[in-house]
mmCIF file of C-alpha atoms in Angstrom:
data_model
loop_
_atom_site.group_PDB
_atom_site.id
_atom_site.type_symbol
_atom_site.label_atom_id
_atom_site.label_comp_id
_atom_site.label_asym_id
_atom_site.label_seq_id
_atom_site.Cartn_x
_atom_site.Cartn_y
_atom_site.Cartn_z
ATOM 1 C CA GLY D 1117 78.301 100.452 108.286
ATOM 2 C CA HIS D 1118 78.413 96.769 108.946
ATOM 3 C CA ALA D 1119 75.131 96.195 107.136
ATOM 4 C CA ALA D 1120 76.825 97.538 103.995
ATOM 5 C CA TRP D 1121 79.601 94.989 104.434
ATOM 6 C CA MET D 1122 77.095 92.167 104.637
ATOM 7 C CA CYS D 1123 75.233 93.524 101.620
ATOM 8 C CA LEU D 1124 78.470 93.502 99.624
ATOM 9 C CA PHE D 1125 79.198 89.944 100.786
ATOM 10 C CA LEU D 1126 75.748 88.845 99.600
ATOM 11 C CA LEU D 1127 76.148 90.706 96.260
ATOM 12 C CA ALA D 1128 79.508 88.964 95.731
ATOM 13 C CA ALA D 1129 77.842 85.633 96.537
ATOM 14 C CA ILE D 1130 75.088 86.314 94.002
ATOM 15 C CA ARG D 1131 77.767 87.021 91.355
ATOM 16 C CA THR D 1132 78.721 83.349 91.573
ATOM 17 C CA ASN D 1133 75.839 82.733 89.136
ATOM 18 C CA GLY D 1134 73.966 80.314 91.360
ATOM 19 C CA SER D 1135 76.904 78.105 92.227
ATOM 20 C CA SER D 1136 77.055 76.915 95.838
ATOM 21 C CA VAL D 1137 78.372 79.401 98.331
ATOM 22 C CA GLY D 1138 80.125 78.072 101.385
ATOM 23 C CA PRO D 1139 83.538 77.612 102.984
ATOM 24 C CA ALA D 1140 84.699 75.318 100.161
ATOM 25 C CA SER D 1141 83.652 77.726 97.397
ATOM 26 C CA MET D 1142 84.858 80.971 98.906
ATOM 27 C CA ALA D 1143 87.885 81.901 96.775
ATOM 28 C CA LYS D 1144 90.184 84.352 98.449
ATOM 29 C CA GLU D 1145 93.469 86.026 97.539
ATOM 30 C CA VAL D 1146 95.791 87.725 100.011
ATOM 31 C CA VAL D 1147 96.535 91.323 98.945
ATOM 32 C CA SER D 1148 100.137 92.517 99.235
ATOM 33 C CA THR D 1149 101.755 95.928 98.816
ATOM 34 C CA SER D 1150 105.336 97.164 98.490
ATOM 35 C CA TRP D 1151 105.372 97.828 102.261
ATOM 36 C CA TRP D 1152 103.616 94.515 103.135
ATOM 37 C CA PRO D 1153 105.149 92.008 100.728
ATOM 38 C CA PRO D 1154 103.802 88.514 99.843
ATOM 39 C CA GLY D 1155 104.335 85.986 102.610
ATOM 40 C CA THR D 1156 104.162 88.557 105.466
ATOM 41 C CA GLU D 1157 100.693 87.206 106.322
ATOM 42 C CA LYS D 1158 102.277 83.855 107.238
ATOM 43 C CA ASP D 1159 103.986 85.377 110.281
ATOM 44 C CA LEU D 1160 101.868 88.444 111.046
ATOM 45 C CA GLU D 1161 98.549 89.318 109.398
ATOM 46 C CA SER D 1162 97.165 90.136 106.059
ATOM 47 C CA VAL D 1163 96.505 93.824 105.196
ATOM 48 C CA GLY D 1164 93.859 92.878 102.670
ATOM 49 C CA ILE D 1165 91.804 90.003 101.275
ATOM 50 C CA LEU D 1166 90.193 89.882 97.849
ATOM 51 C CA SER D 1167 87.224 87.521 97.556
ATOM 52 C CA ARG D 1168 84.802 87.401 94.657
ATOM 53 C CA GLY D 1169 85.245 91.090 93.738
ATOM 54 C CA VAL D 1170 85.155 92.439 97.276
ATOM 55 C CA VAL D 1171 88.309 93.859 98.857
ATOM 56 C CA TRP D 1172 88.523 93.721 102.685
ATOM 57 C CA MET D 1173 91.210 96.071 104.091
ATOM 58 C CA THR D 1174 92.260 95.557 107.697
ATOM 59 C CA GLY D 1175 92.758 98.160 110.419
ATOM 60 C CA MET D 1176 95.526 100.436 109.289
ATOM 61 C CA MET D 1177 97.344 102.080 112.198
ATOM 62 C CA GLU D 1178 99.999 104.752 111.864
ATOM 63 C CA LEU D 1179 101.977 106.790 114.366
ATOM 64 C CA ASN D 1180 102.480 110.476 113.511
ATOM 65 C CA SER D 1181 102.719 113.796 115.293
ATOM 66 C CA THR D 1182 99.115 114.837 114.698
ATOM 67 C CA LEU D 1183 95.740 113.153 114.182
ATOM 68 C CA LEU D 1184 95.601 114.647 110.650
ATOM 69 C CA ALA D 1185 98.997 113.166 109.793
ATOM 70 C CA GLN D 1186 97.869 109.797 111.192
ATOM 71 C CA MET D 1187 94.664 109.812 109.134
ATOM 72 C CA GLU D 1188 96.570 110.891 105.982
ATOM 73 C CA ALA D 1189 98.979 107.956 106.416
ATOM 74 C CA GLU D 1190 96.148 105.507 107.193
ATOM 75 C CA ILE D 1191 94.101 106.609 104.145
ATOM 76 C CA SER D 1192 97.267 106.294 102.028
ATOM 77 C CA ASP D 1193 97.658 102.715 103.308
ATOM 78 C CA VAL D 1194 94.041 101.865 102.447
ATOM 79 C CA LEU D 1195 94.425 103.281 98.964
ATOM 80 C CA ASP D 1196 97.680 101.313 98.426
ATOM 81 C CA ILE D 1197 95.817 98.128 99.347
ATOM 82 C CA ALA D 1198 92.855 98.977 97.070
ATOM 83 C CA ARG D 1199 95.213 99.621 94.168
ATOM 84 C CA ALA D 1200 97.063 96.364 94.842
ATOM 85 C CA ALA D 1201 93.691 94.597 94.542
ATOM 86 C CA ASN D 1202 92.922 96.378 91.194
ATOM 87 C CA SER D 1203 90.387 98.637 92.849
ATOM 88 C CA THR D 1204 90.198 102.465 92.969
ATOM 89 C CA THR D 1205 89.403 105.162 95.429
ATOM 90 C CA ALA D 1206 85.980 105.503 93.758
ATOM 91 C CA SER D 1207 85.301 101.878 94.692
ATOM 92 C CA LEU D 1208 85.561 102.377 98.444
ATOM 93 C CA VAL D 1209 82.179 101.445 99.889
ATOM 94 C CA ASP D 1210 82.445 101.386 103.664
ATOM 95 C CA CYS D 1211 85.055 102.367 106.260
ATOM 96 C CA LEU D 1212 85.104 101.813 110.047
ATOM 97 C CA ILE D 1213 87.337 104.346 111.870
ATOM 98 C CA ASN D 1214 88.338 103.968 115.491
ATOM 99 C CA THR D 1215 89.384 107.162 117.286
ATOM 100 C CA PRO D 1216 90.452 108.101 120.825
ATOM 101 C CA PRO D 1217 87.641 109.182 123.091
ATOM 102 C CA GLY D 1218 86.628 112.780 122.414
ATOM 103 C CA LYS D 1219 88.361 112.951 118.999
ATOM 104 C CA SER D 1220 85.719 111.647 116.566
ATOM 105 C CA GLY D 1221 84.756 115.132 115.357
ATOM 106 C CA ILE D 1222 88.358 116.023 114.475
ATOM 107 C CA VAL D 1223 89.073 112.676 112.874
ATOM 108 C CA LEU D 1224 85.796 112.714 110.910
ATOM 109 C CA GLY D 1225 86.465 116.262 109.657
ATOM 110 C CA ASN D 1226 90.002 115.278 108.608
ATOM 111 C CA LEU D 1227 88.748 112.134 106.864
ATOM 112 C CA LEU D 1228 86.025 114.014 104.936
ATOM 113 C CA GLU D 1229 88.598 116.524 103.821
ATOM 114 C CA LEU D 1230 91.049 113.798 102.732
ATOM 115 C CA LEU D 1231 88.378 111.875 100.789
ATOM 116 C CA GLY D 1232 87.053 114.999 99.070
ATOM 117 C CA PRO D 1233 83.545 116.107 98.108
ATOM 118 C CA GLU D 1234 83.008 113.280 95.581
ATOM 119 C CA ARG D 1235 83.243 110.575 98.259
ATOM 120 C CA ARG D 1236 80.558 107.959 98.150
ATOM 121 C CA VAL D 1237 81.694 105.831 101.044
ATOM 122 C CA VAL D 1238 79.751 105.035 104.202
ATOM 123 C CA LEU D 1239 81.868 106.157 107.172
ATOM 124 C CA THR D 1240 81.359 104.929 110.704
ATOM 125 C CA VAL D 1241 83.492 106.565 113.397
ATOM 126 C CA VAL D 1242 83.693 104.895 116.837
ATOM 127 C CA GLU D 1243 85.382 106.428 119.845
ATOM 128 C CA MET D 1244 87.360 103.927 121.925
ATOM 129 C CA ALA D 1245 90.817 103.251 123.205
ATOM 130 C CA GLY D 1246 93.138 102.059 120.440
ATOM 131 C CA GLU D 1247 94.881 98.711 120.202
ATOM 132 C CA PHE D 1248 98.088 100.524 121.229
ATOM 133 C CA GLU D 1249 98.370 103.681 123.255
ATOM 134 C CA ALA D 1250 100.541 105.495 120.737
ATOM 135 C CA ALA D 1251 98.760 104.240 117.560
ATOM 136 C CA ASN D 1252 95.317 105.177 118.765
ATOM 137 C CA THR D 1253 93.396 105.411 115.530
ATOM 138 C CA SER D 1254 92.682 102.785 112.892
ATOM 139 C CA ILE D 1255 90.725 102.474 109.690
ATOM 140 C CA SER D 1256 89.317 99.378 108.052
ATOM 141 C CA CYS D 1257 87.554 99.583 104.685
ATOM 142 C CA VAL D 1258 85.719 97.582 102.053
ATOM 143 C CA ALA D 1259 85.918 98.255 98.347
ATOM 144 C CA VAL D 1260 84.613 96.519 95.200
ATOM 145 C CA GLN D 1261 86.076 95.573 91.884
ATOM 146 C CA GLY D 1262 84.659 95.382 88.371
ATOM 147 C CA GLN D 1263 81.049 96.095 87.642
ATOM 148 C CA LEU D 1264 79.899 96.636 91.203
ATOM 149 C CA GLU D 1265 80.022 100.370 91.571
ATOM 150 C CA ALA D 1266 80.604 102.137 94.866
ATOM 151 C CA SER D 1267 78.697 105.128 93.428
ATOM 152 C CA LYS D 1268 75.526 103.351 94.444
ATOM 153 C CA SER D 1269 76.529 103.778 98.095
ATOM 154 C CA LEU D 1270 74.378 106.015 100.269
ATOM 155 C CA GLY D 1271 77.323 108.192 101.316
ATOM 156 C CA ARG D 1272 76.210 108.206 104.954
ATOM 157 C CA VAL D 1273 78.370 109.292 107.887
ATOM 158 C CA SER D 1274 77.804 108.111 111.420
ATOM 159 C CA ALA D 1275 79.712 108.659 114.633
ATOM 160 C CA VAL D 1276 79.521 106.691 117.894
ATOM 161 C CA LYS D 1277 80.855 108.452 120.991
ATOM 162 C CA ALA D 1278 82.384 106.587 123.857
ATOM 163 C CA SER D 1279 80.225 106.358 126.954
#
């Protein structure tokens, strides 16, 4: 999963047409949504960053009555962020999903159902305690804009169980 993120970063860097790539040249734009308005990142965090055609979406956490409802809300958040960055669901490339220990199979099944059969995103599911006891799942994704197409993704799925 993380290798795909680095590959996207390198592809984005190549798209600069040979200009220097470094901290001074890394253009970035904070992505905002209706539920995370501009300026929120100054006091809390950013839900998404757009840099050179790559959209980085931070760990979405929701609190709902079931794991399926949590995943539905988290995927909805990710898609809102992608749309706010002028990306699409077809442009998702890689997602990292944290689940409670023993729940990766359920969460992965729910996620595959939510994304549908045409999904071309690399999914990595890791079992571990969540950041908060109640909001114990999260999803972080990377998407692309423009001419970089997510359809070239391998469509792999991997799961890491807690030891």
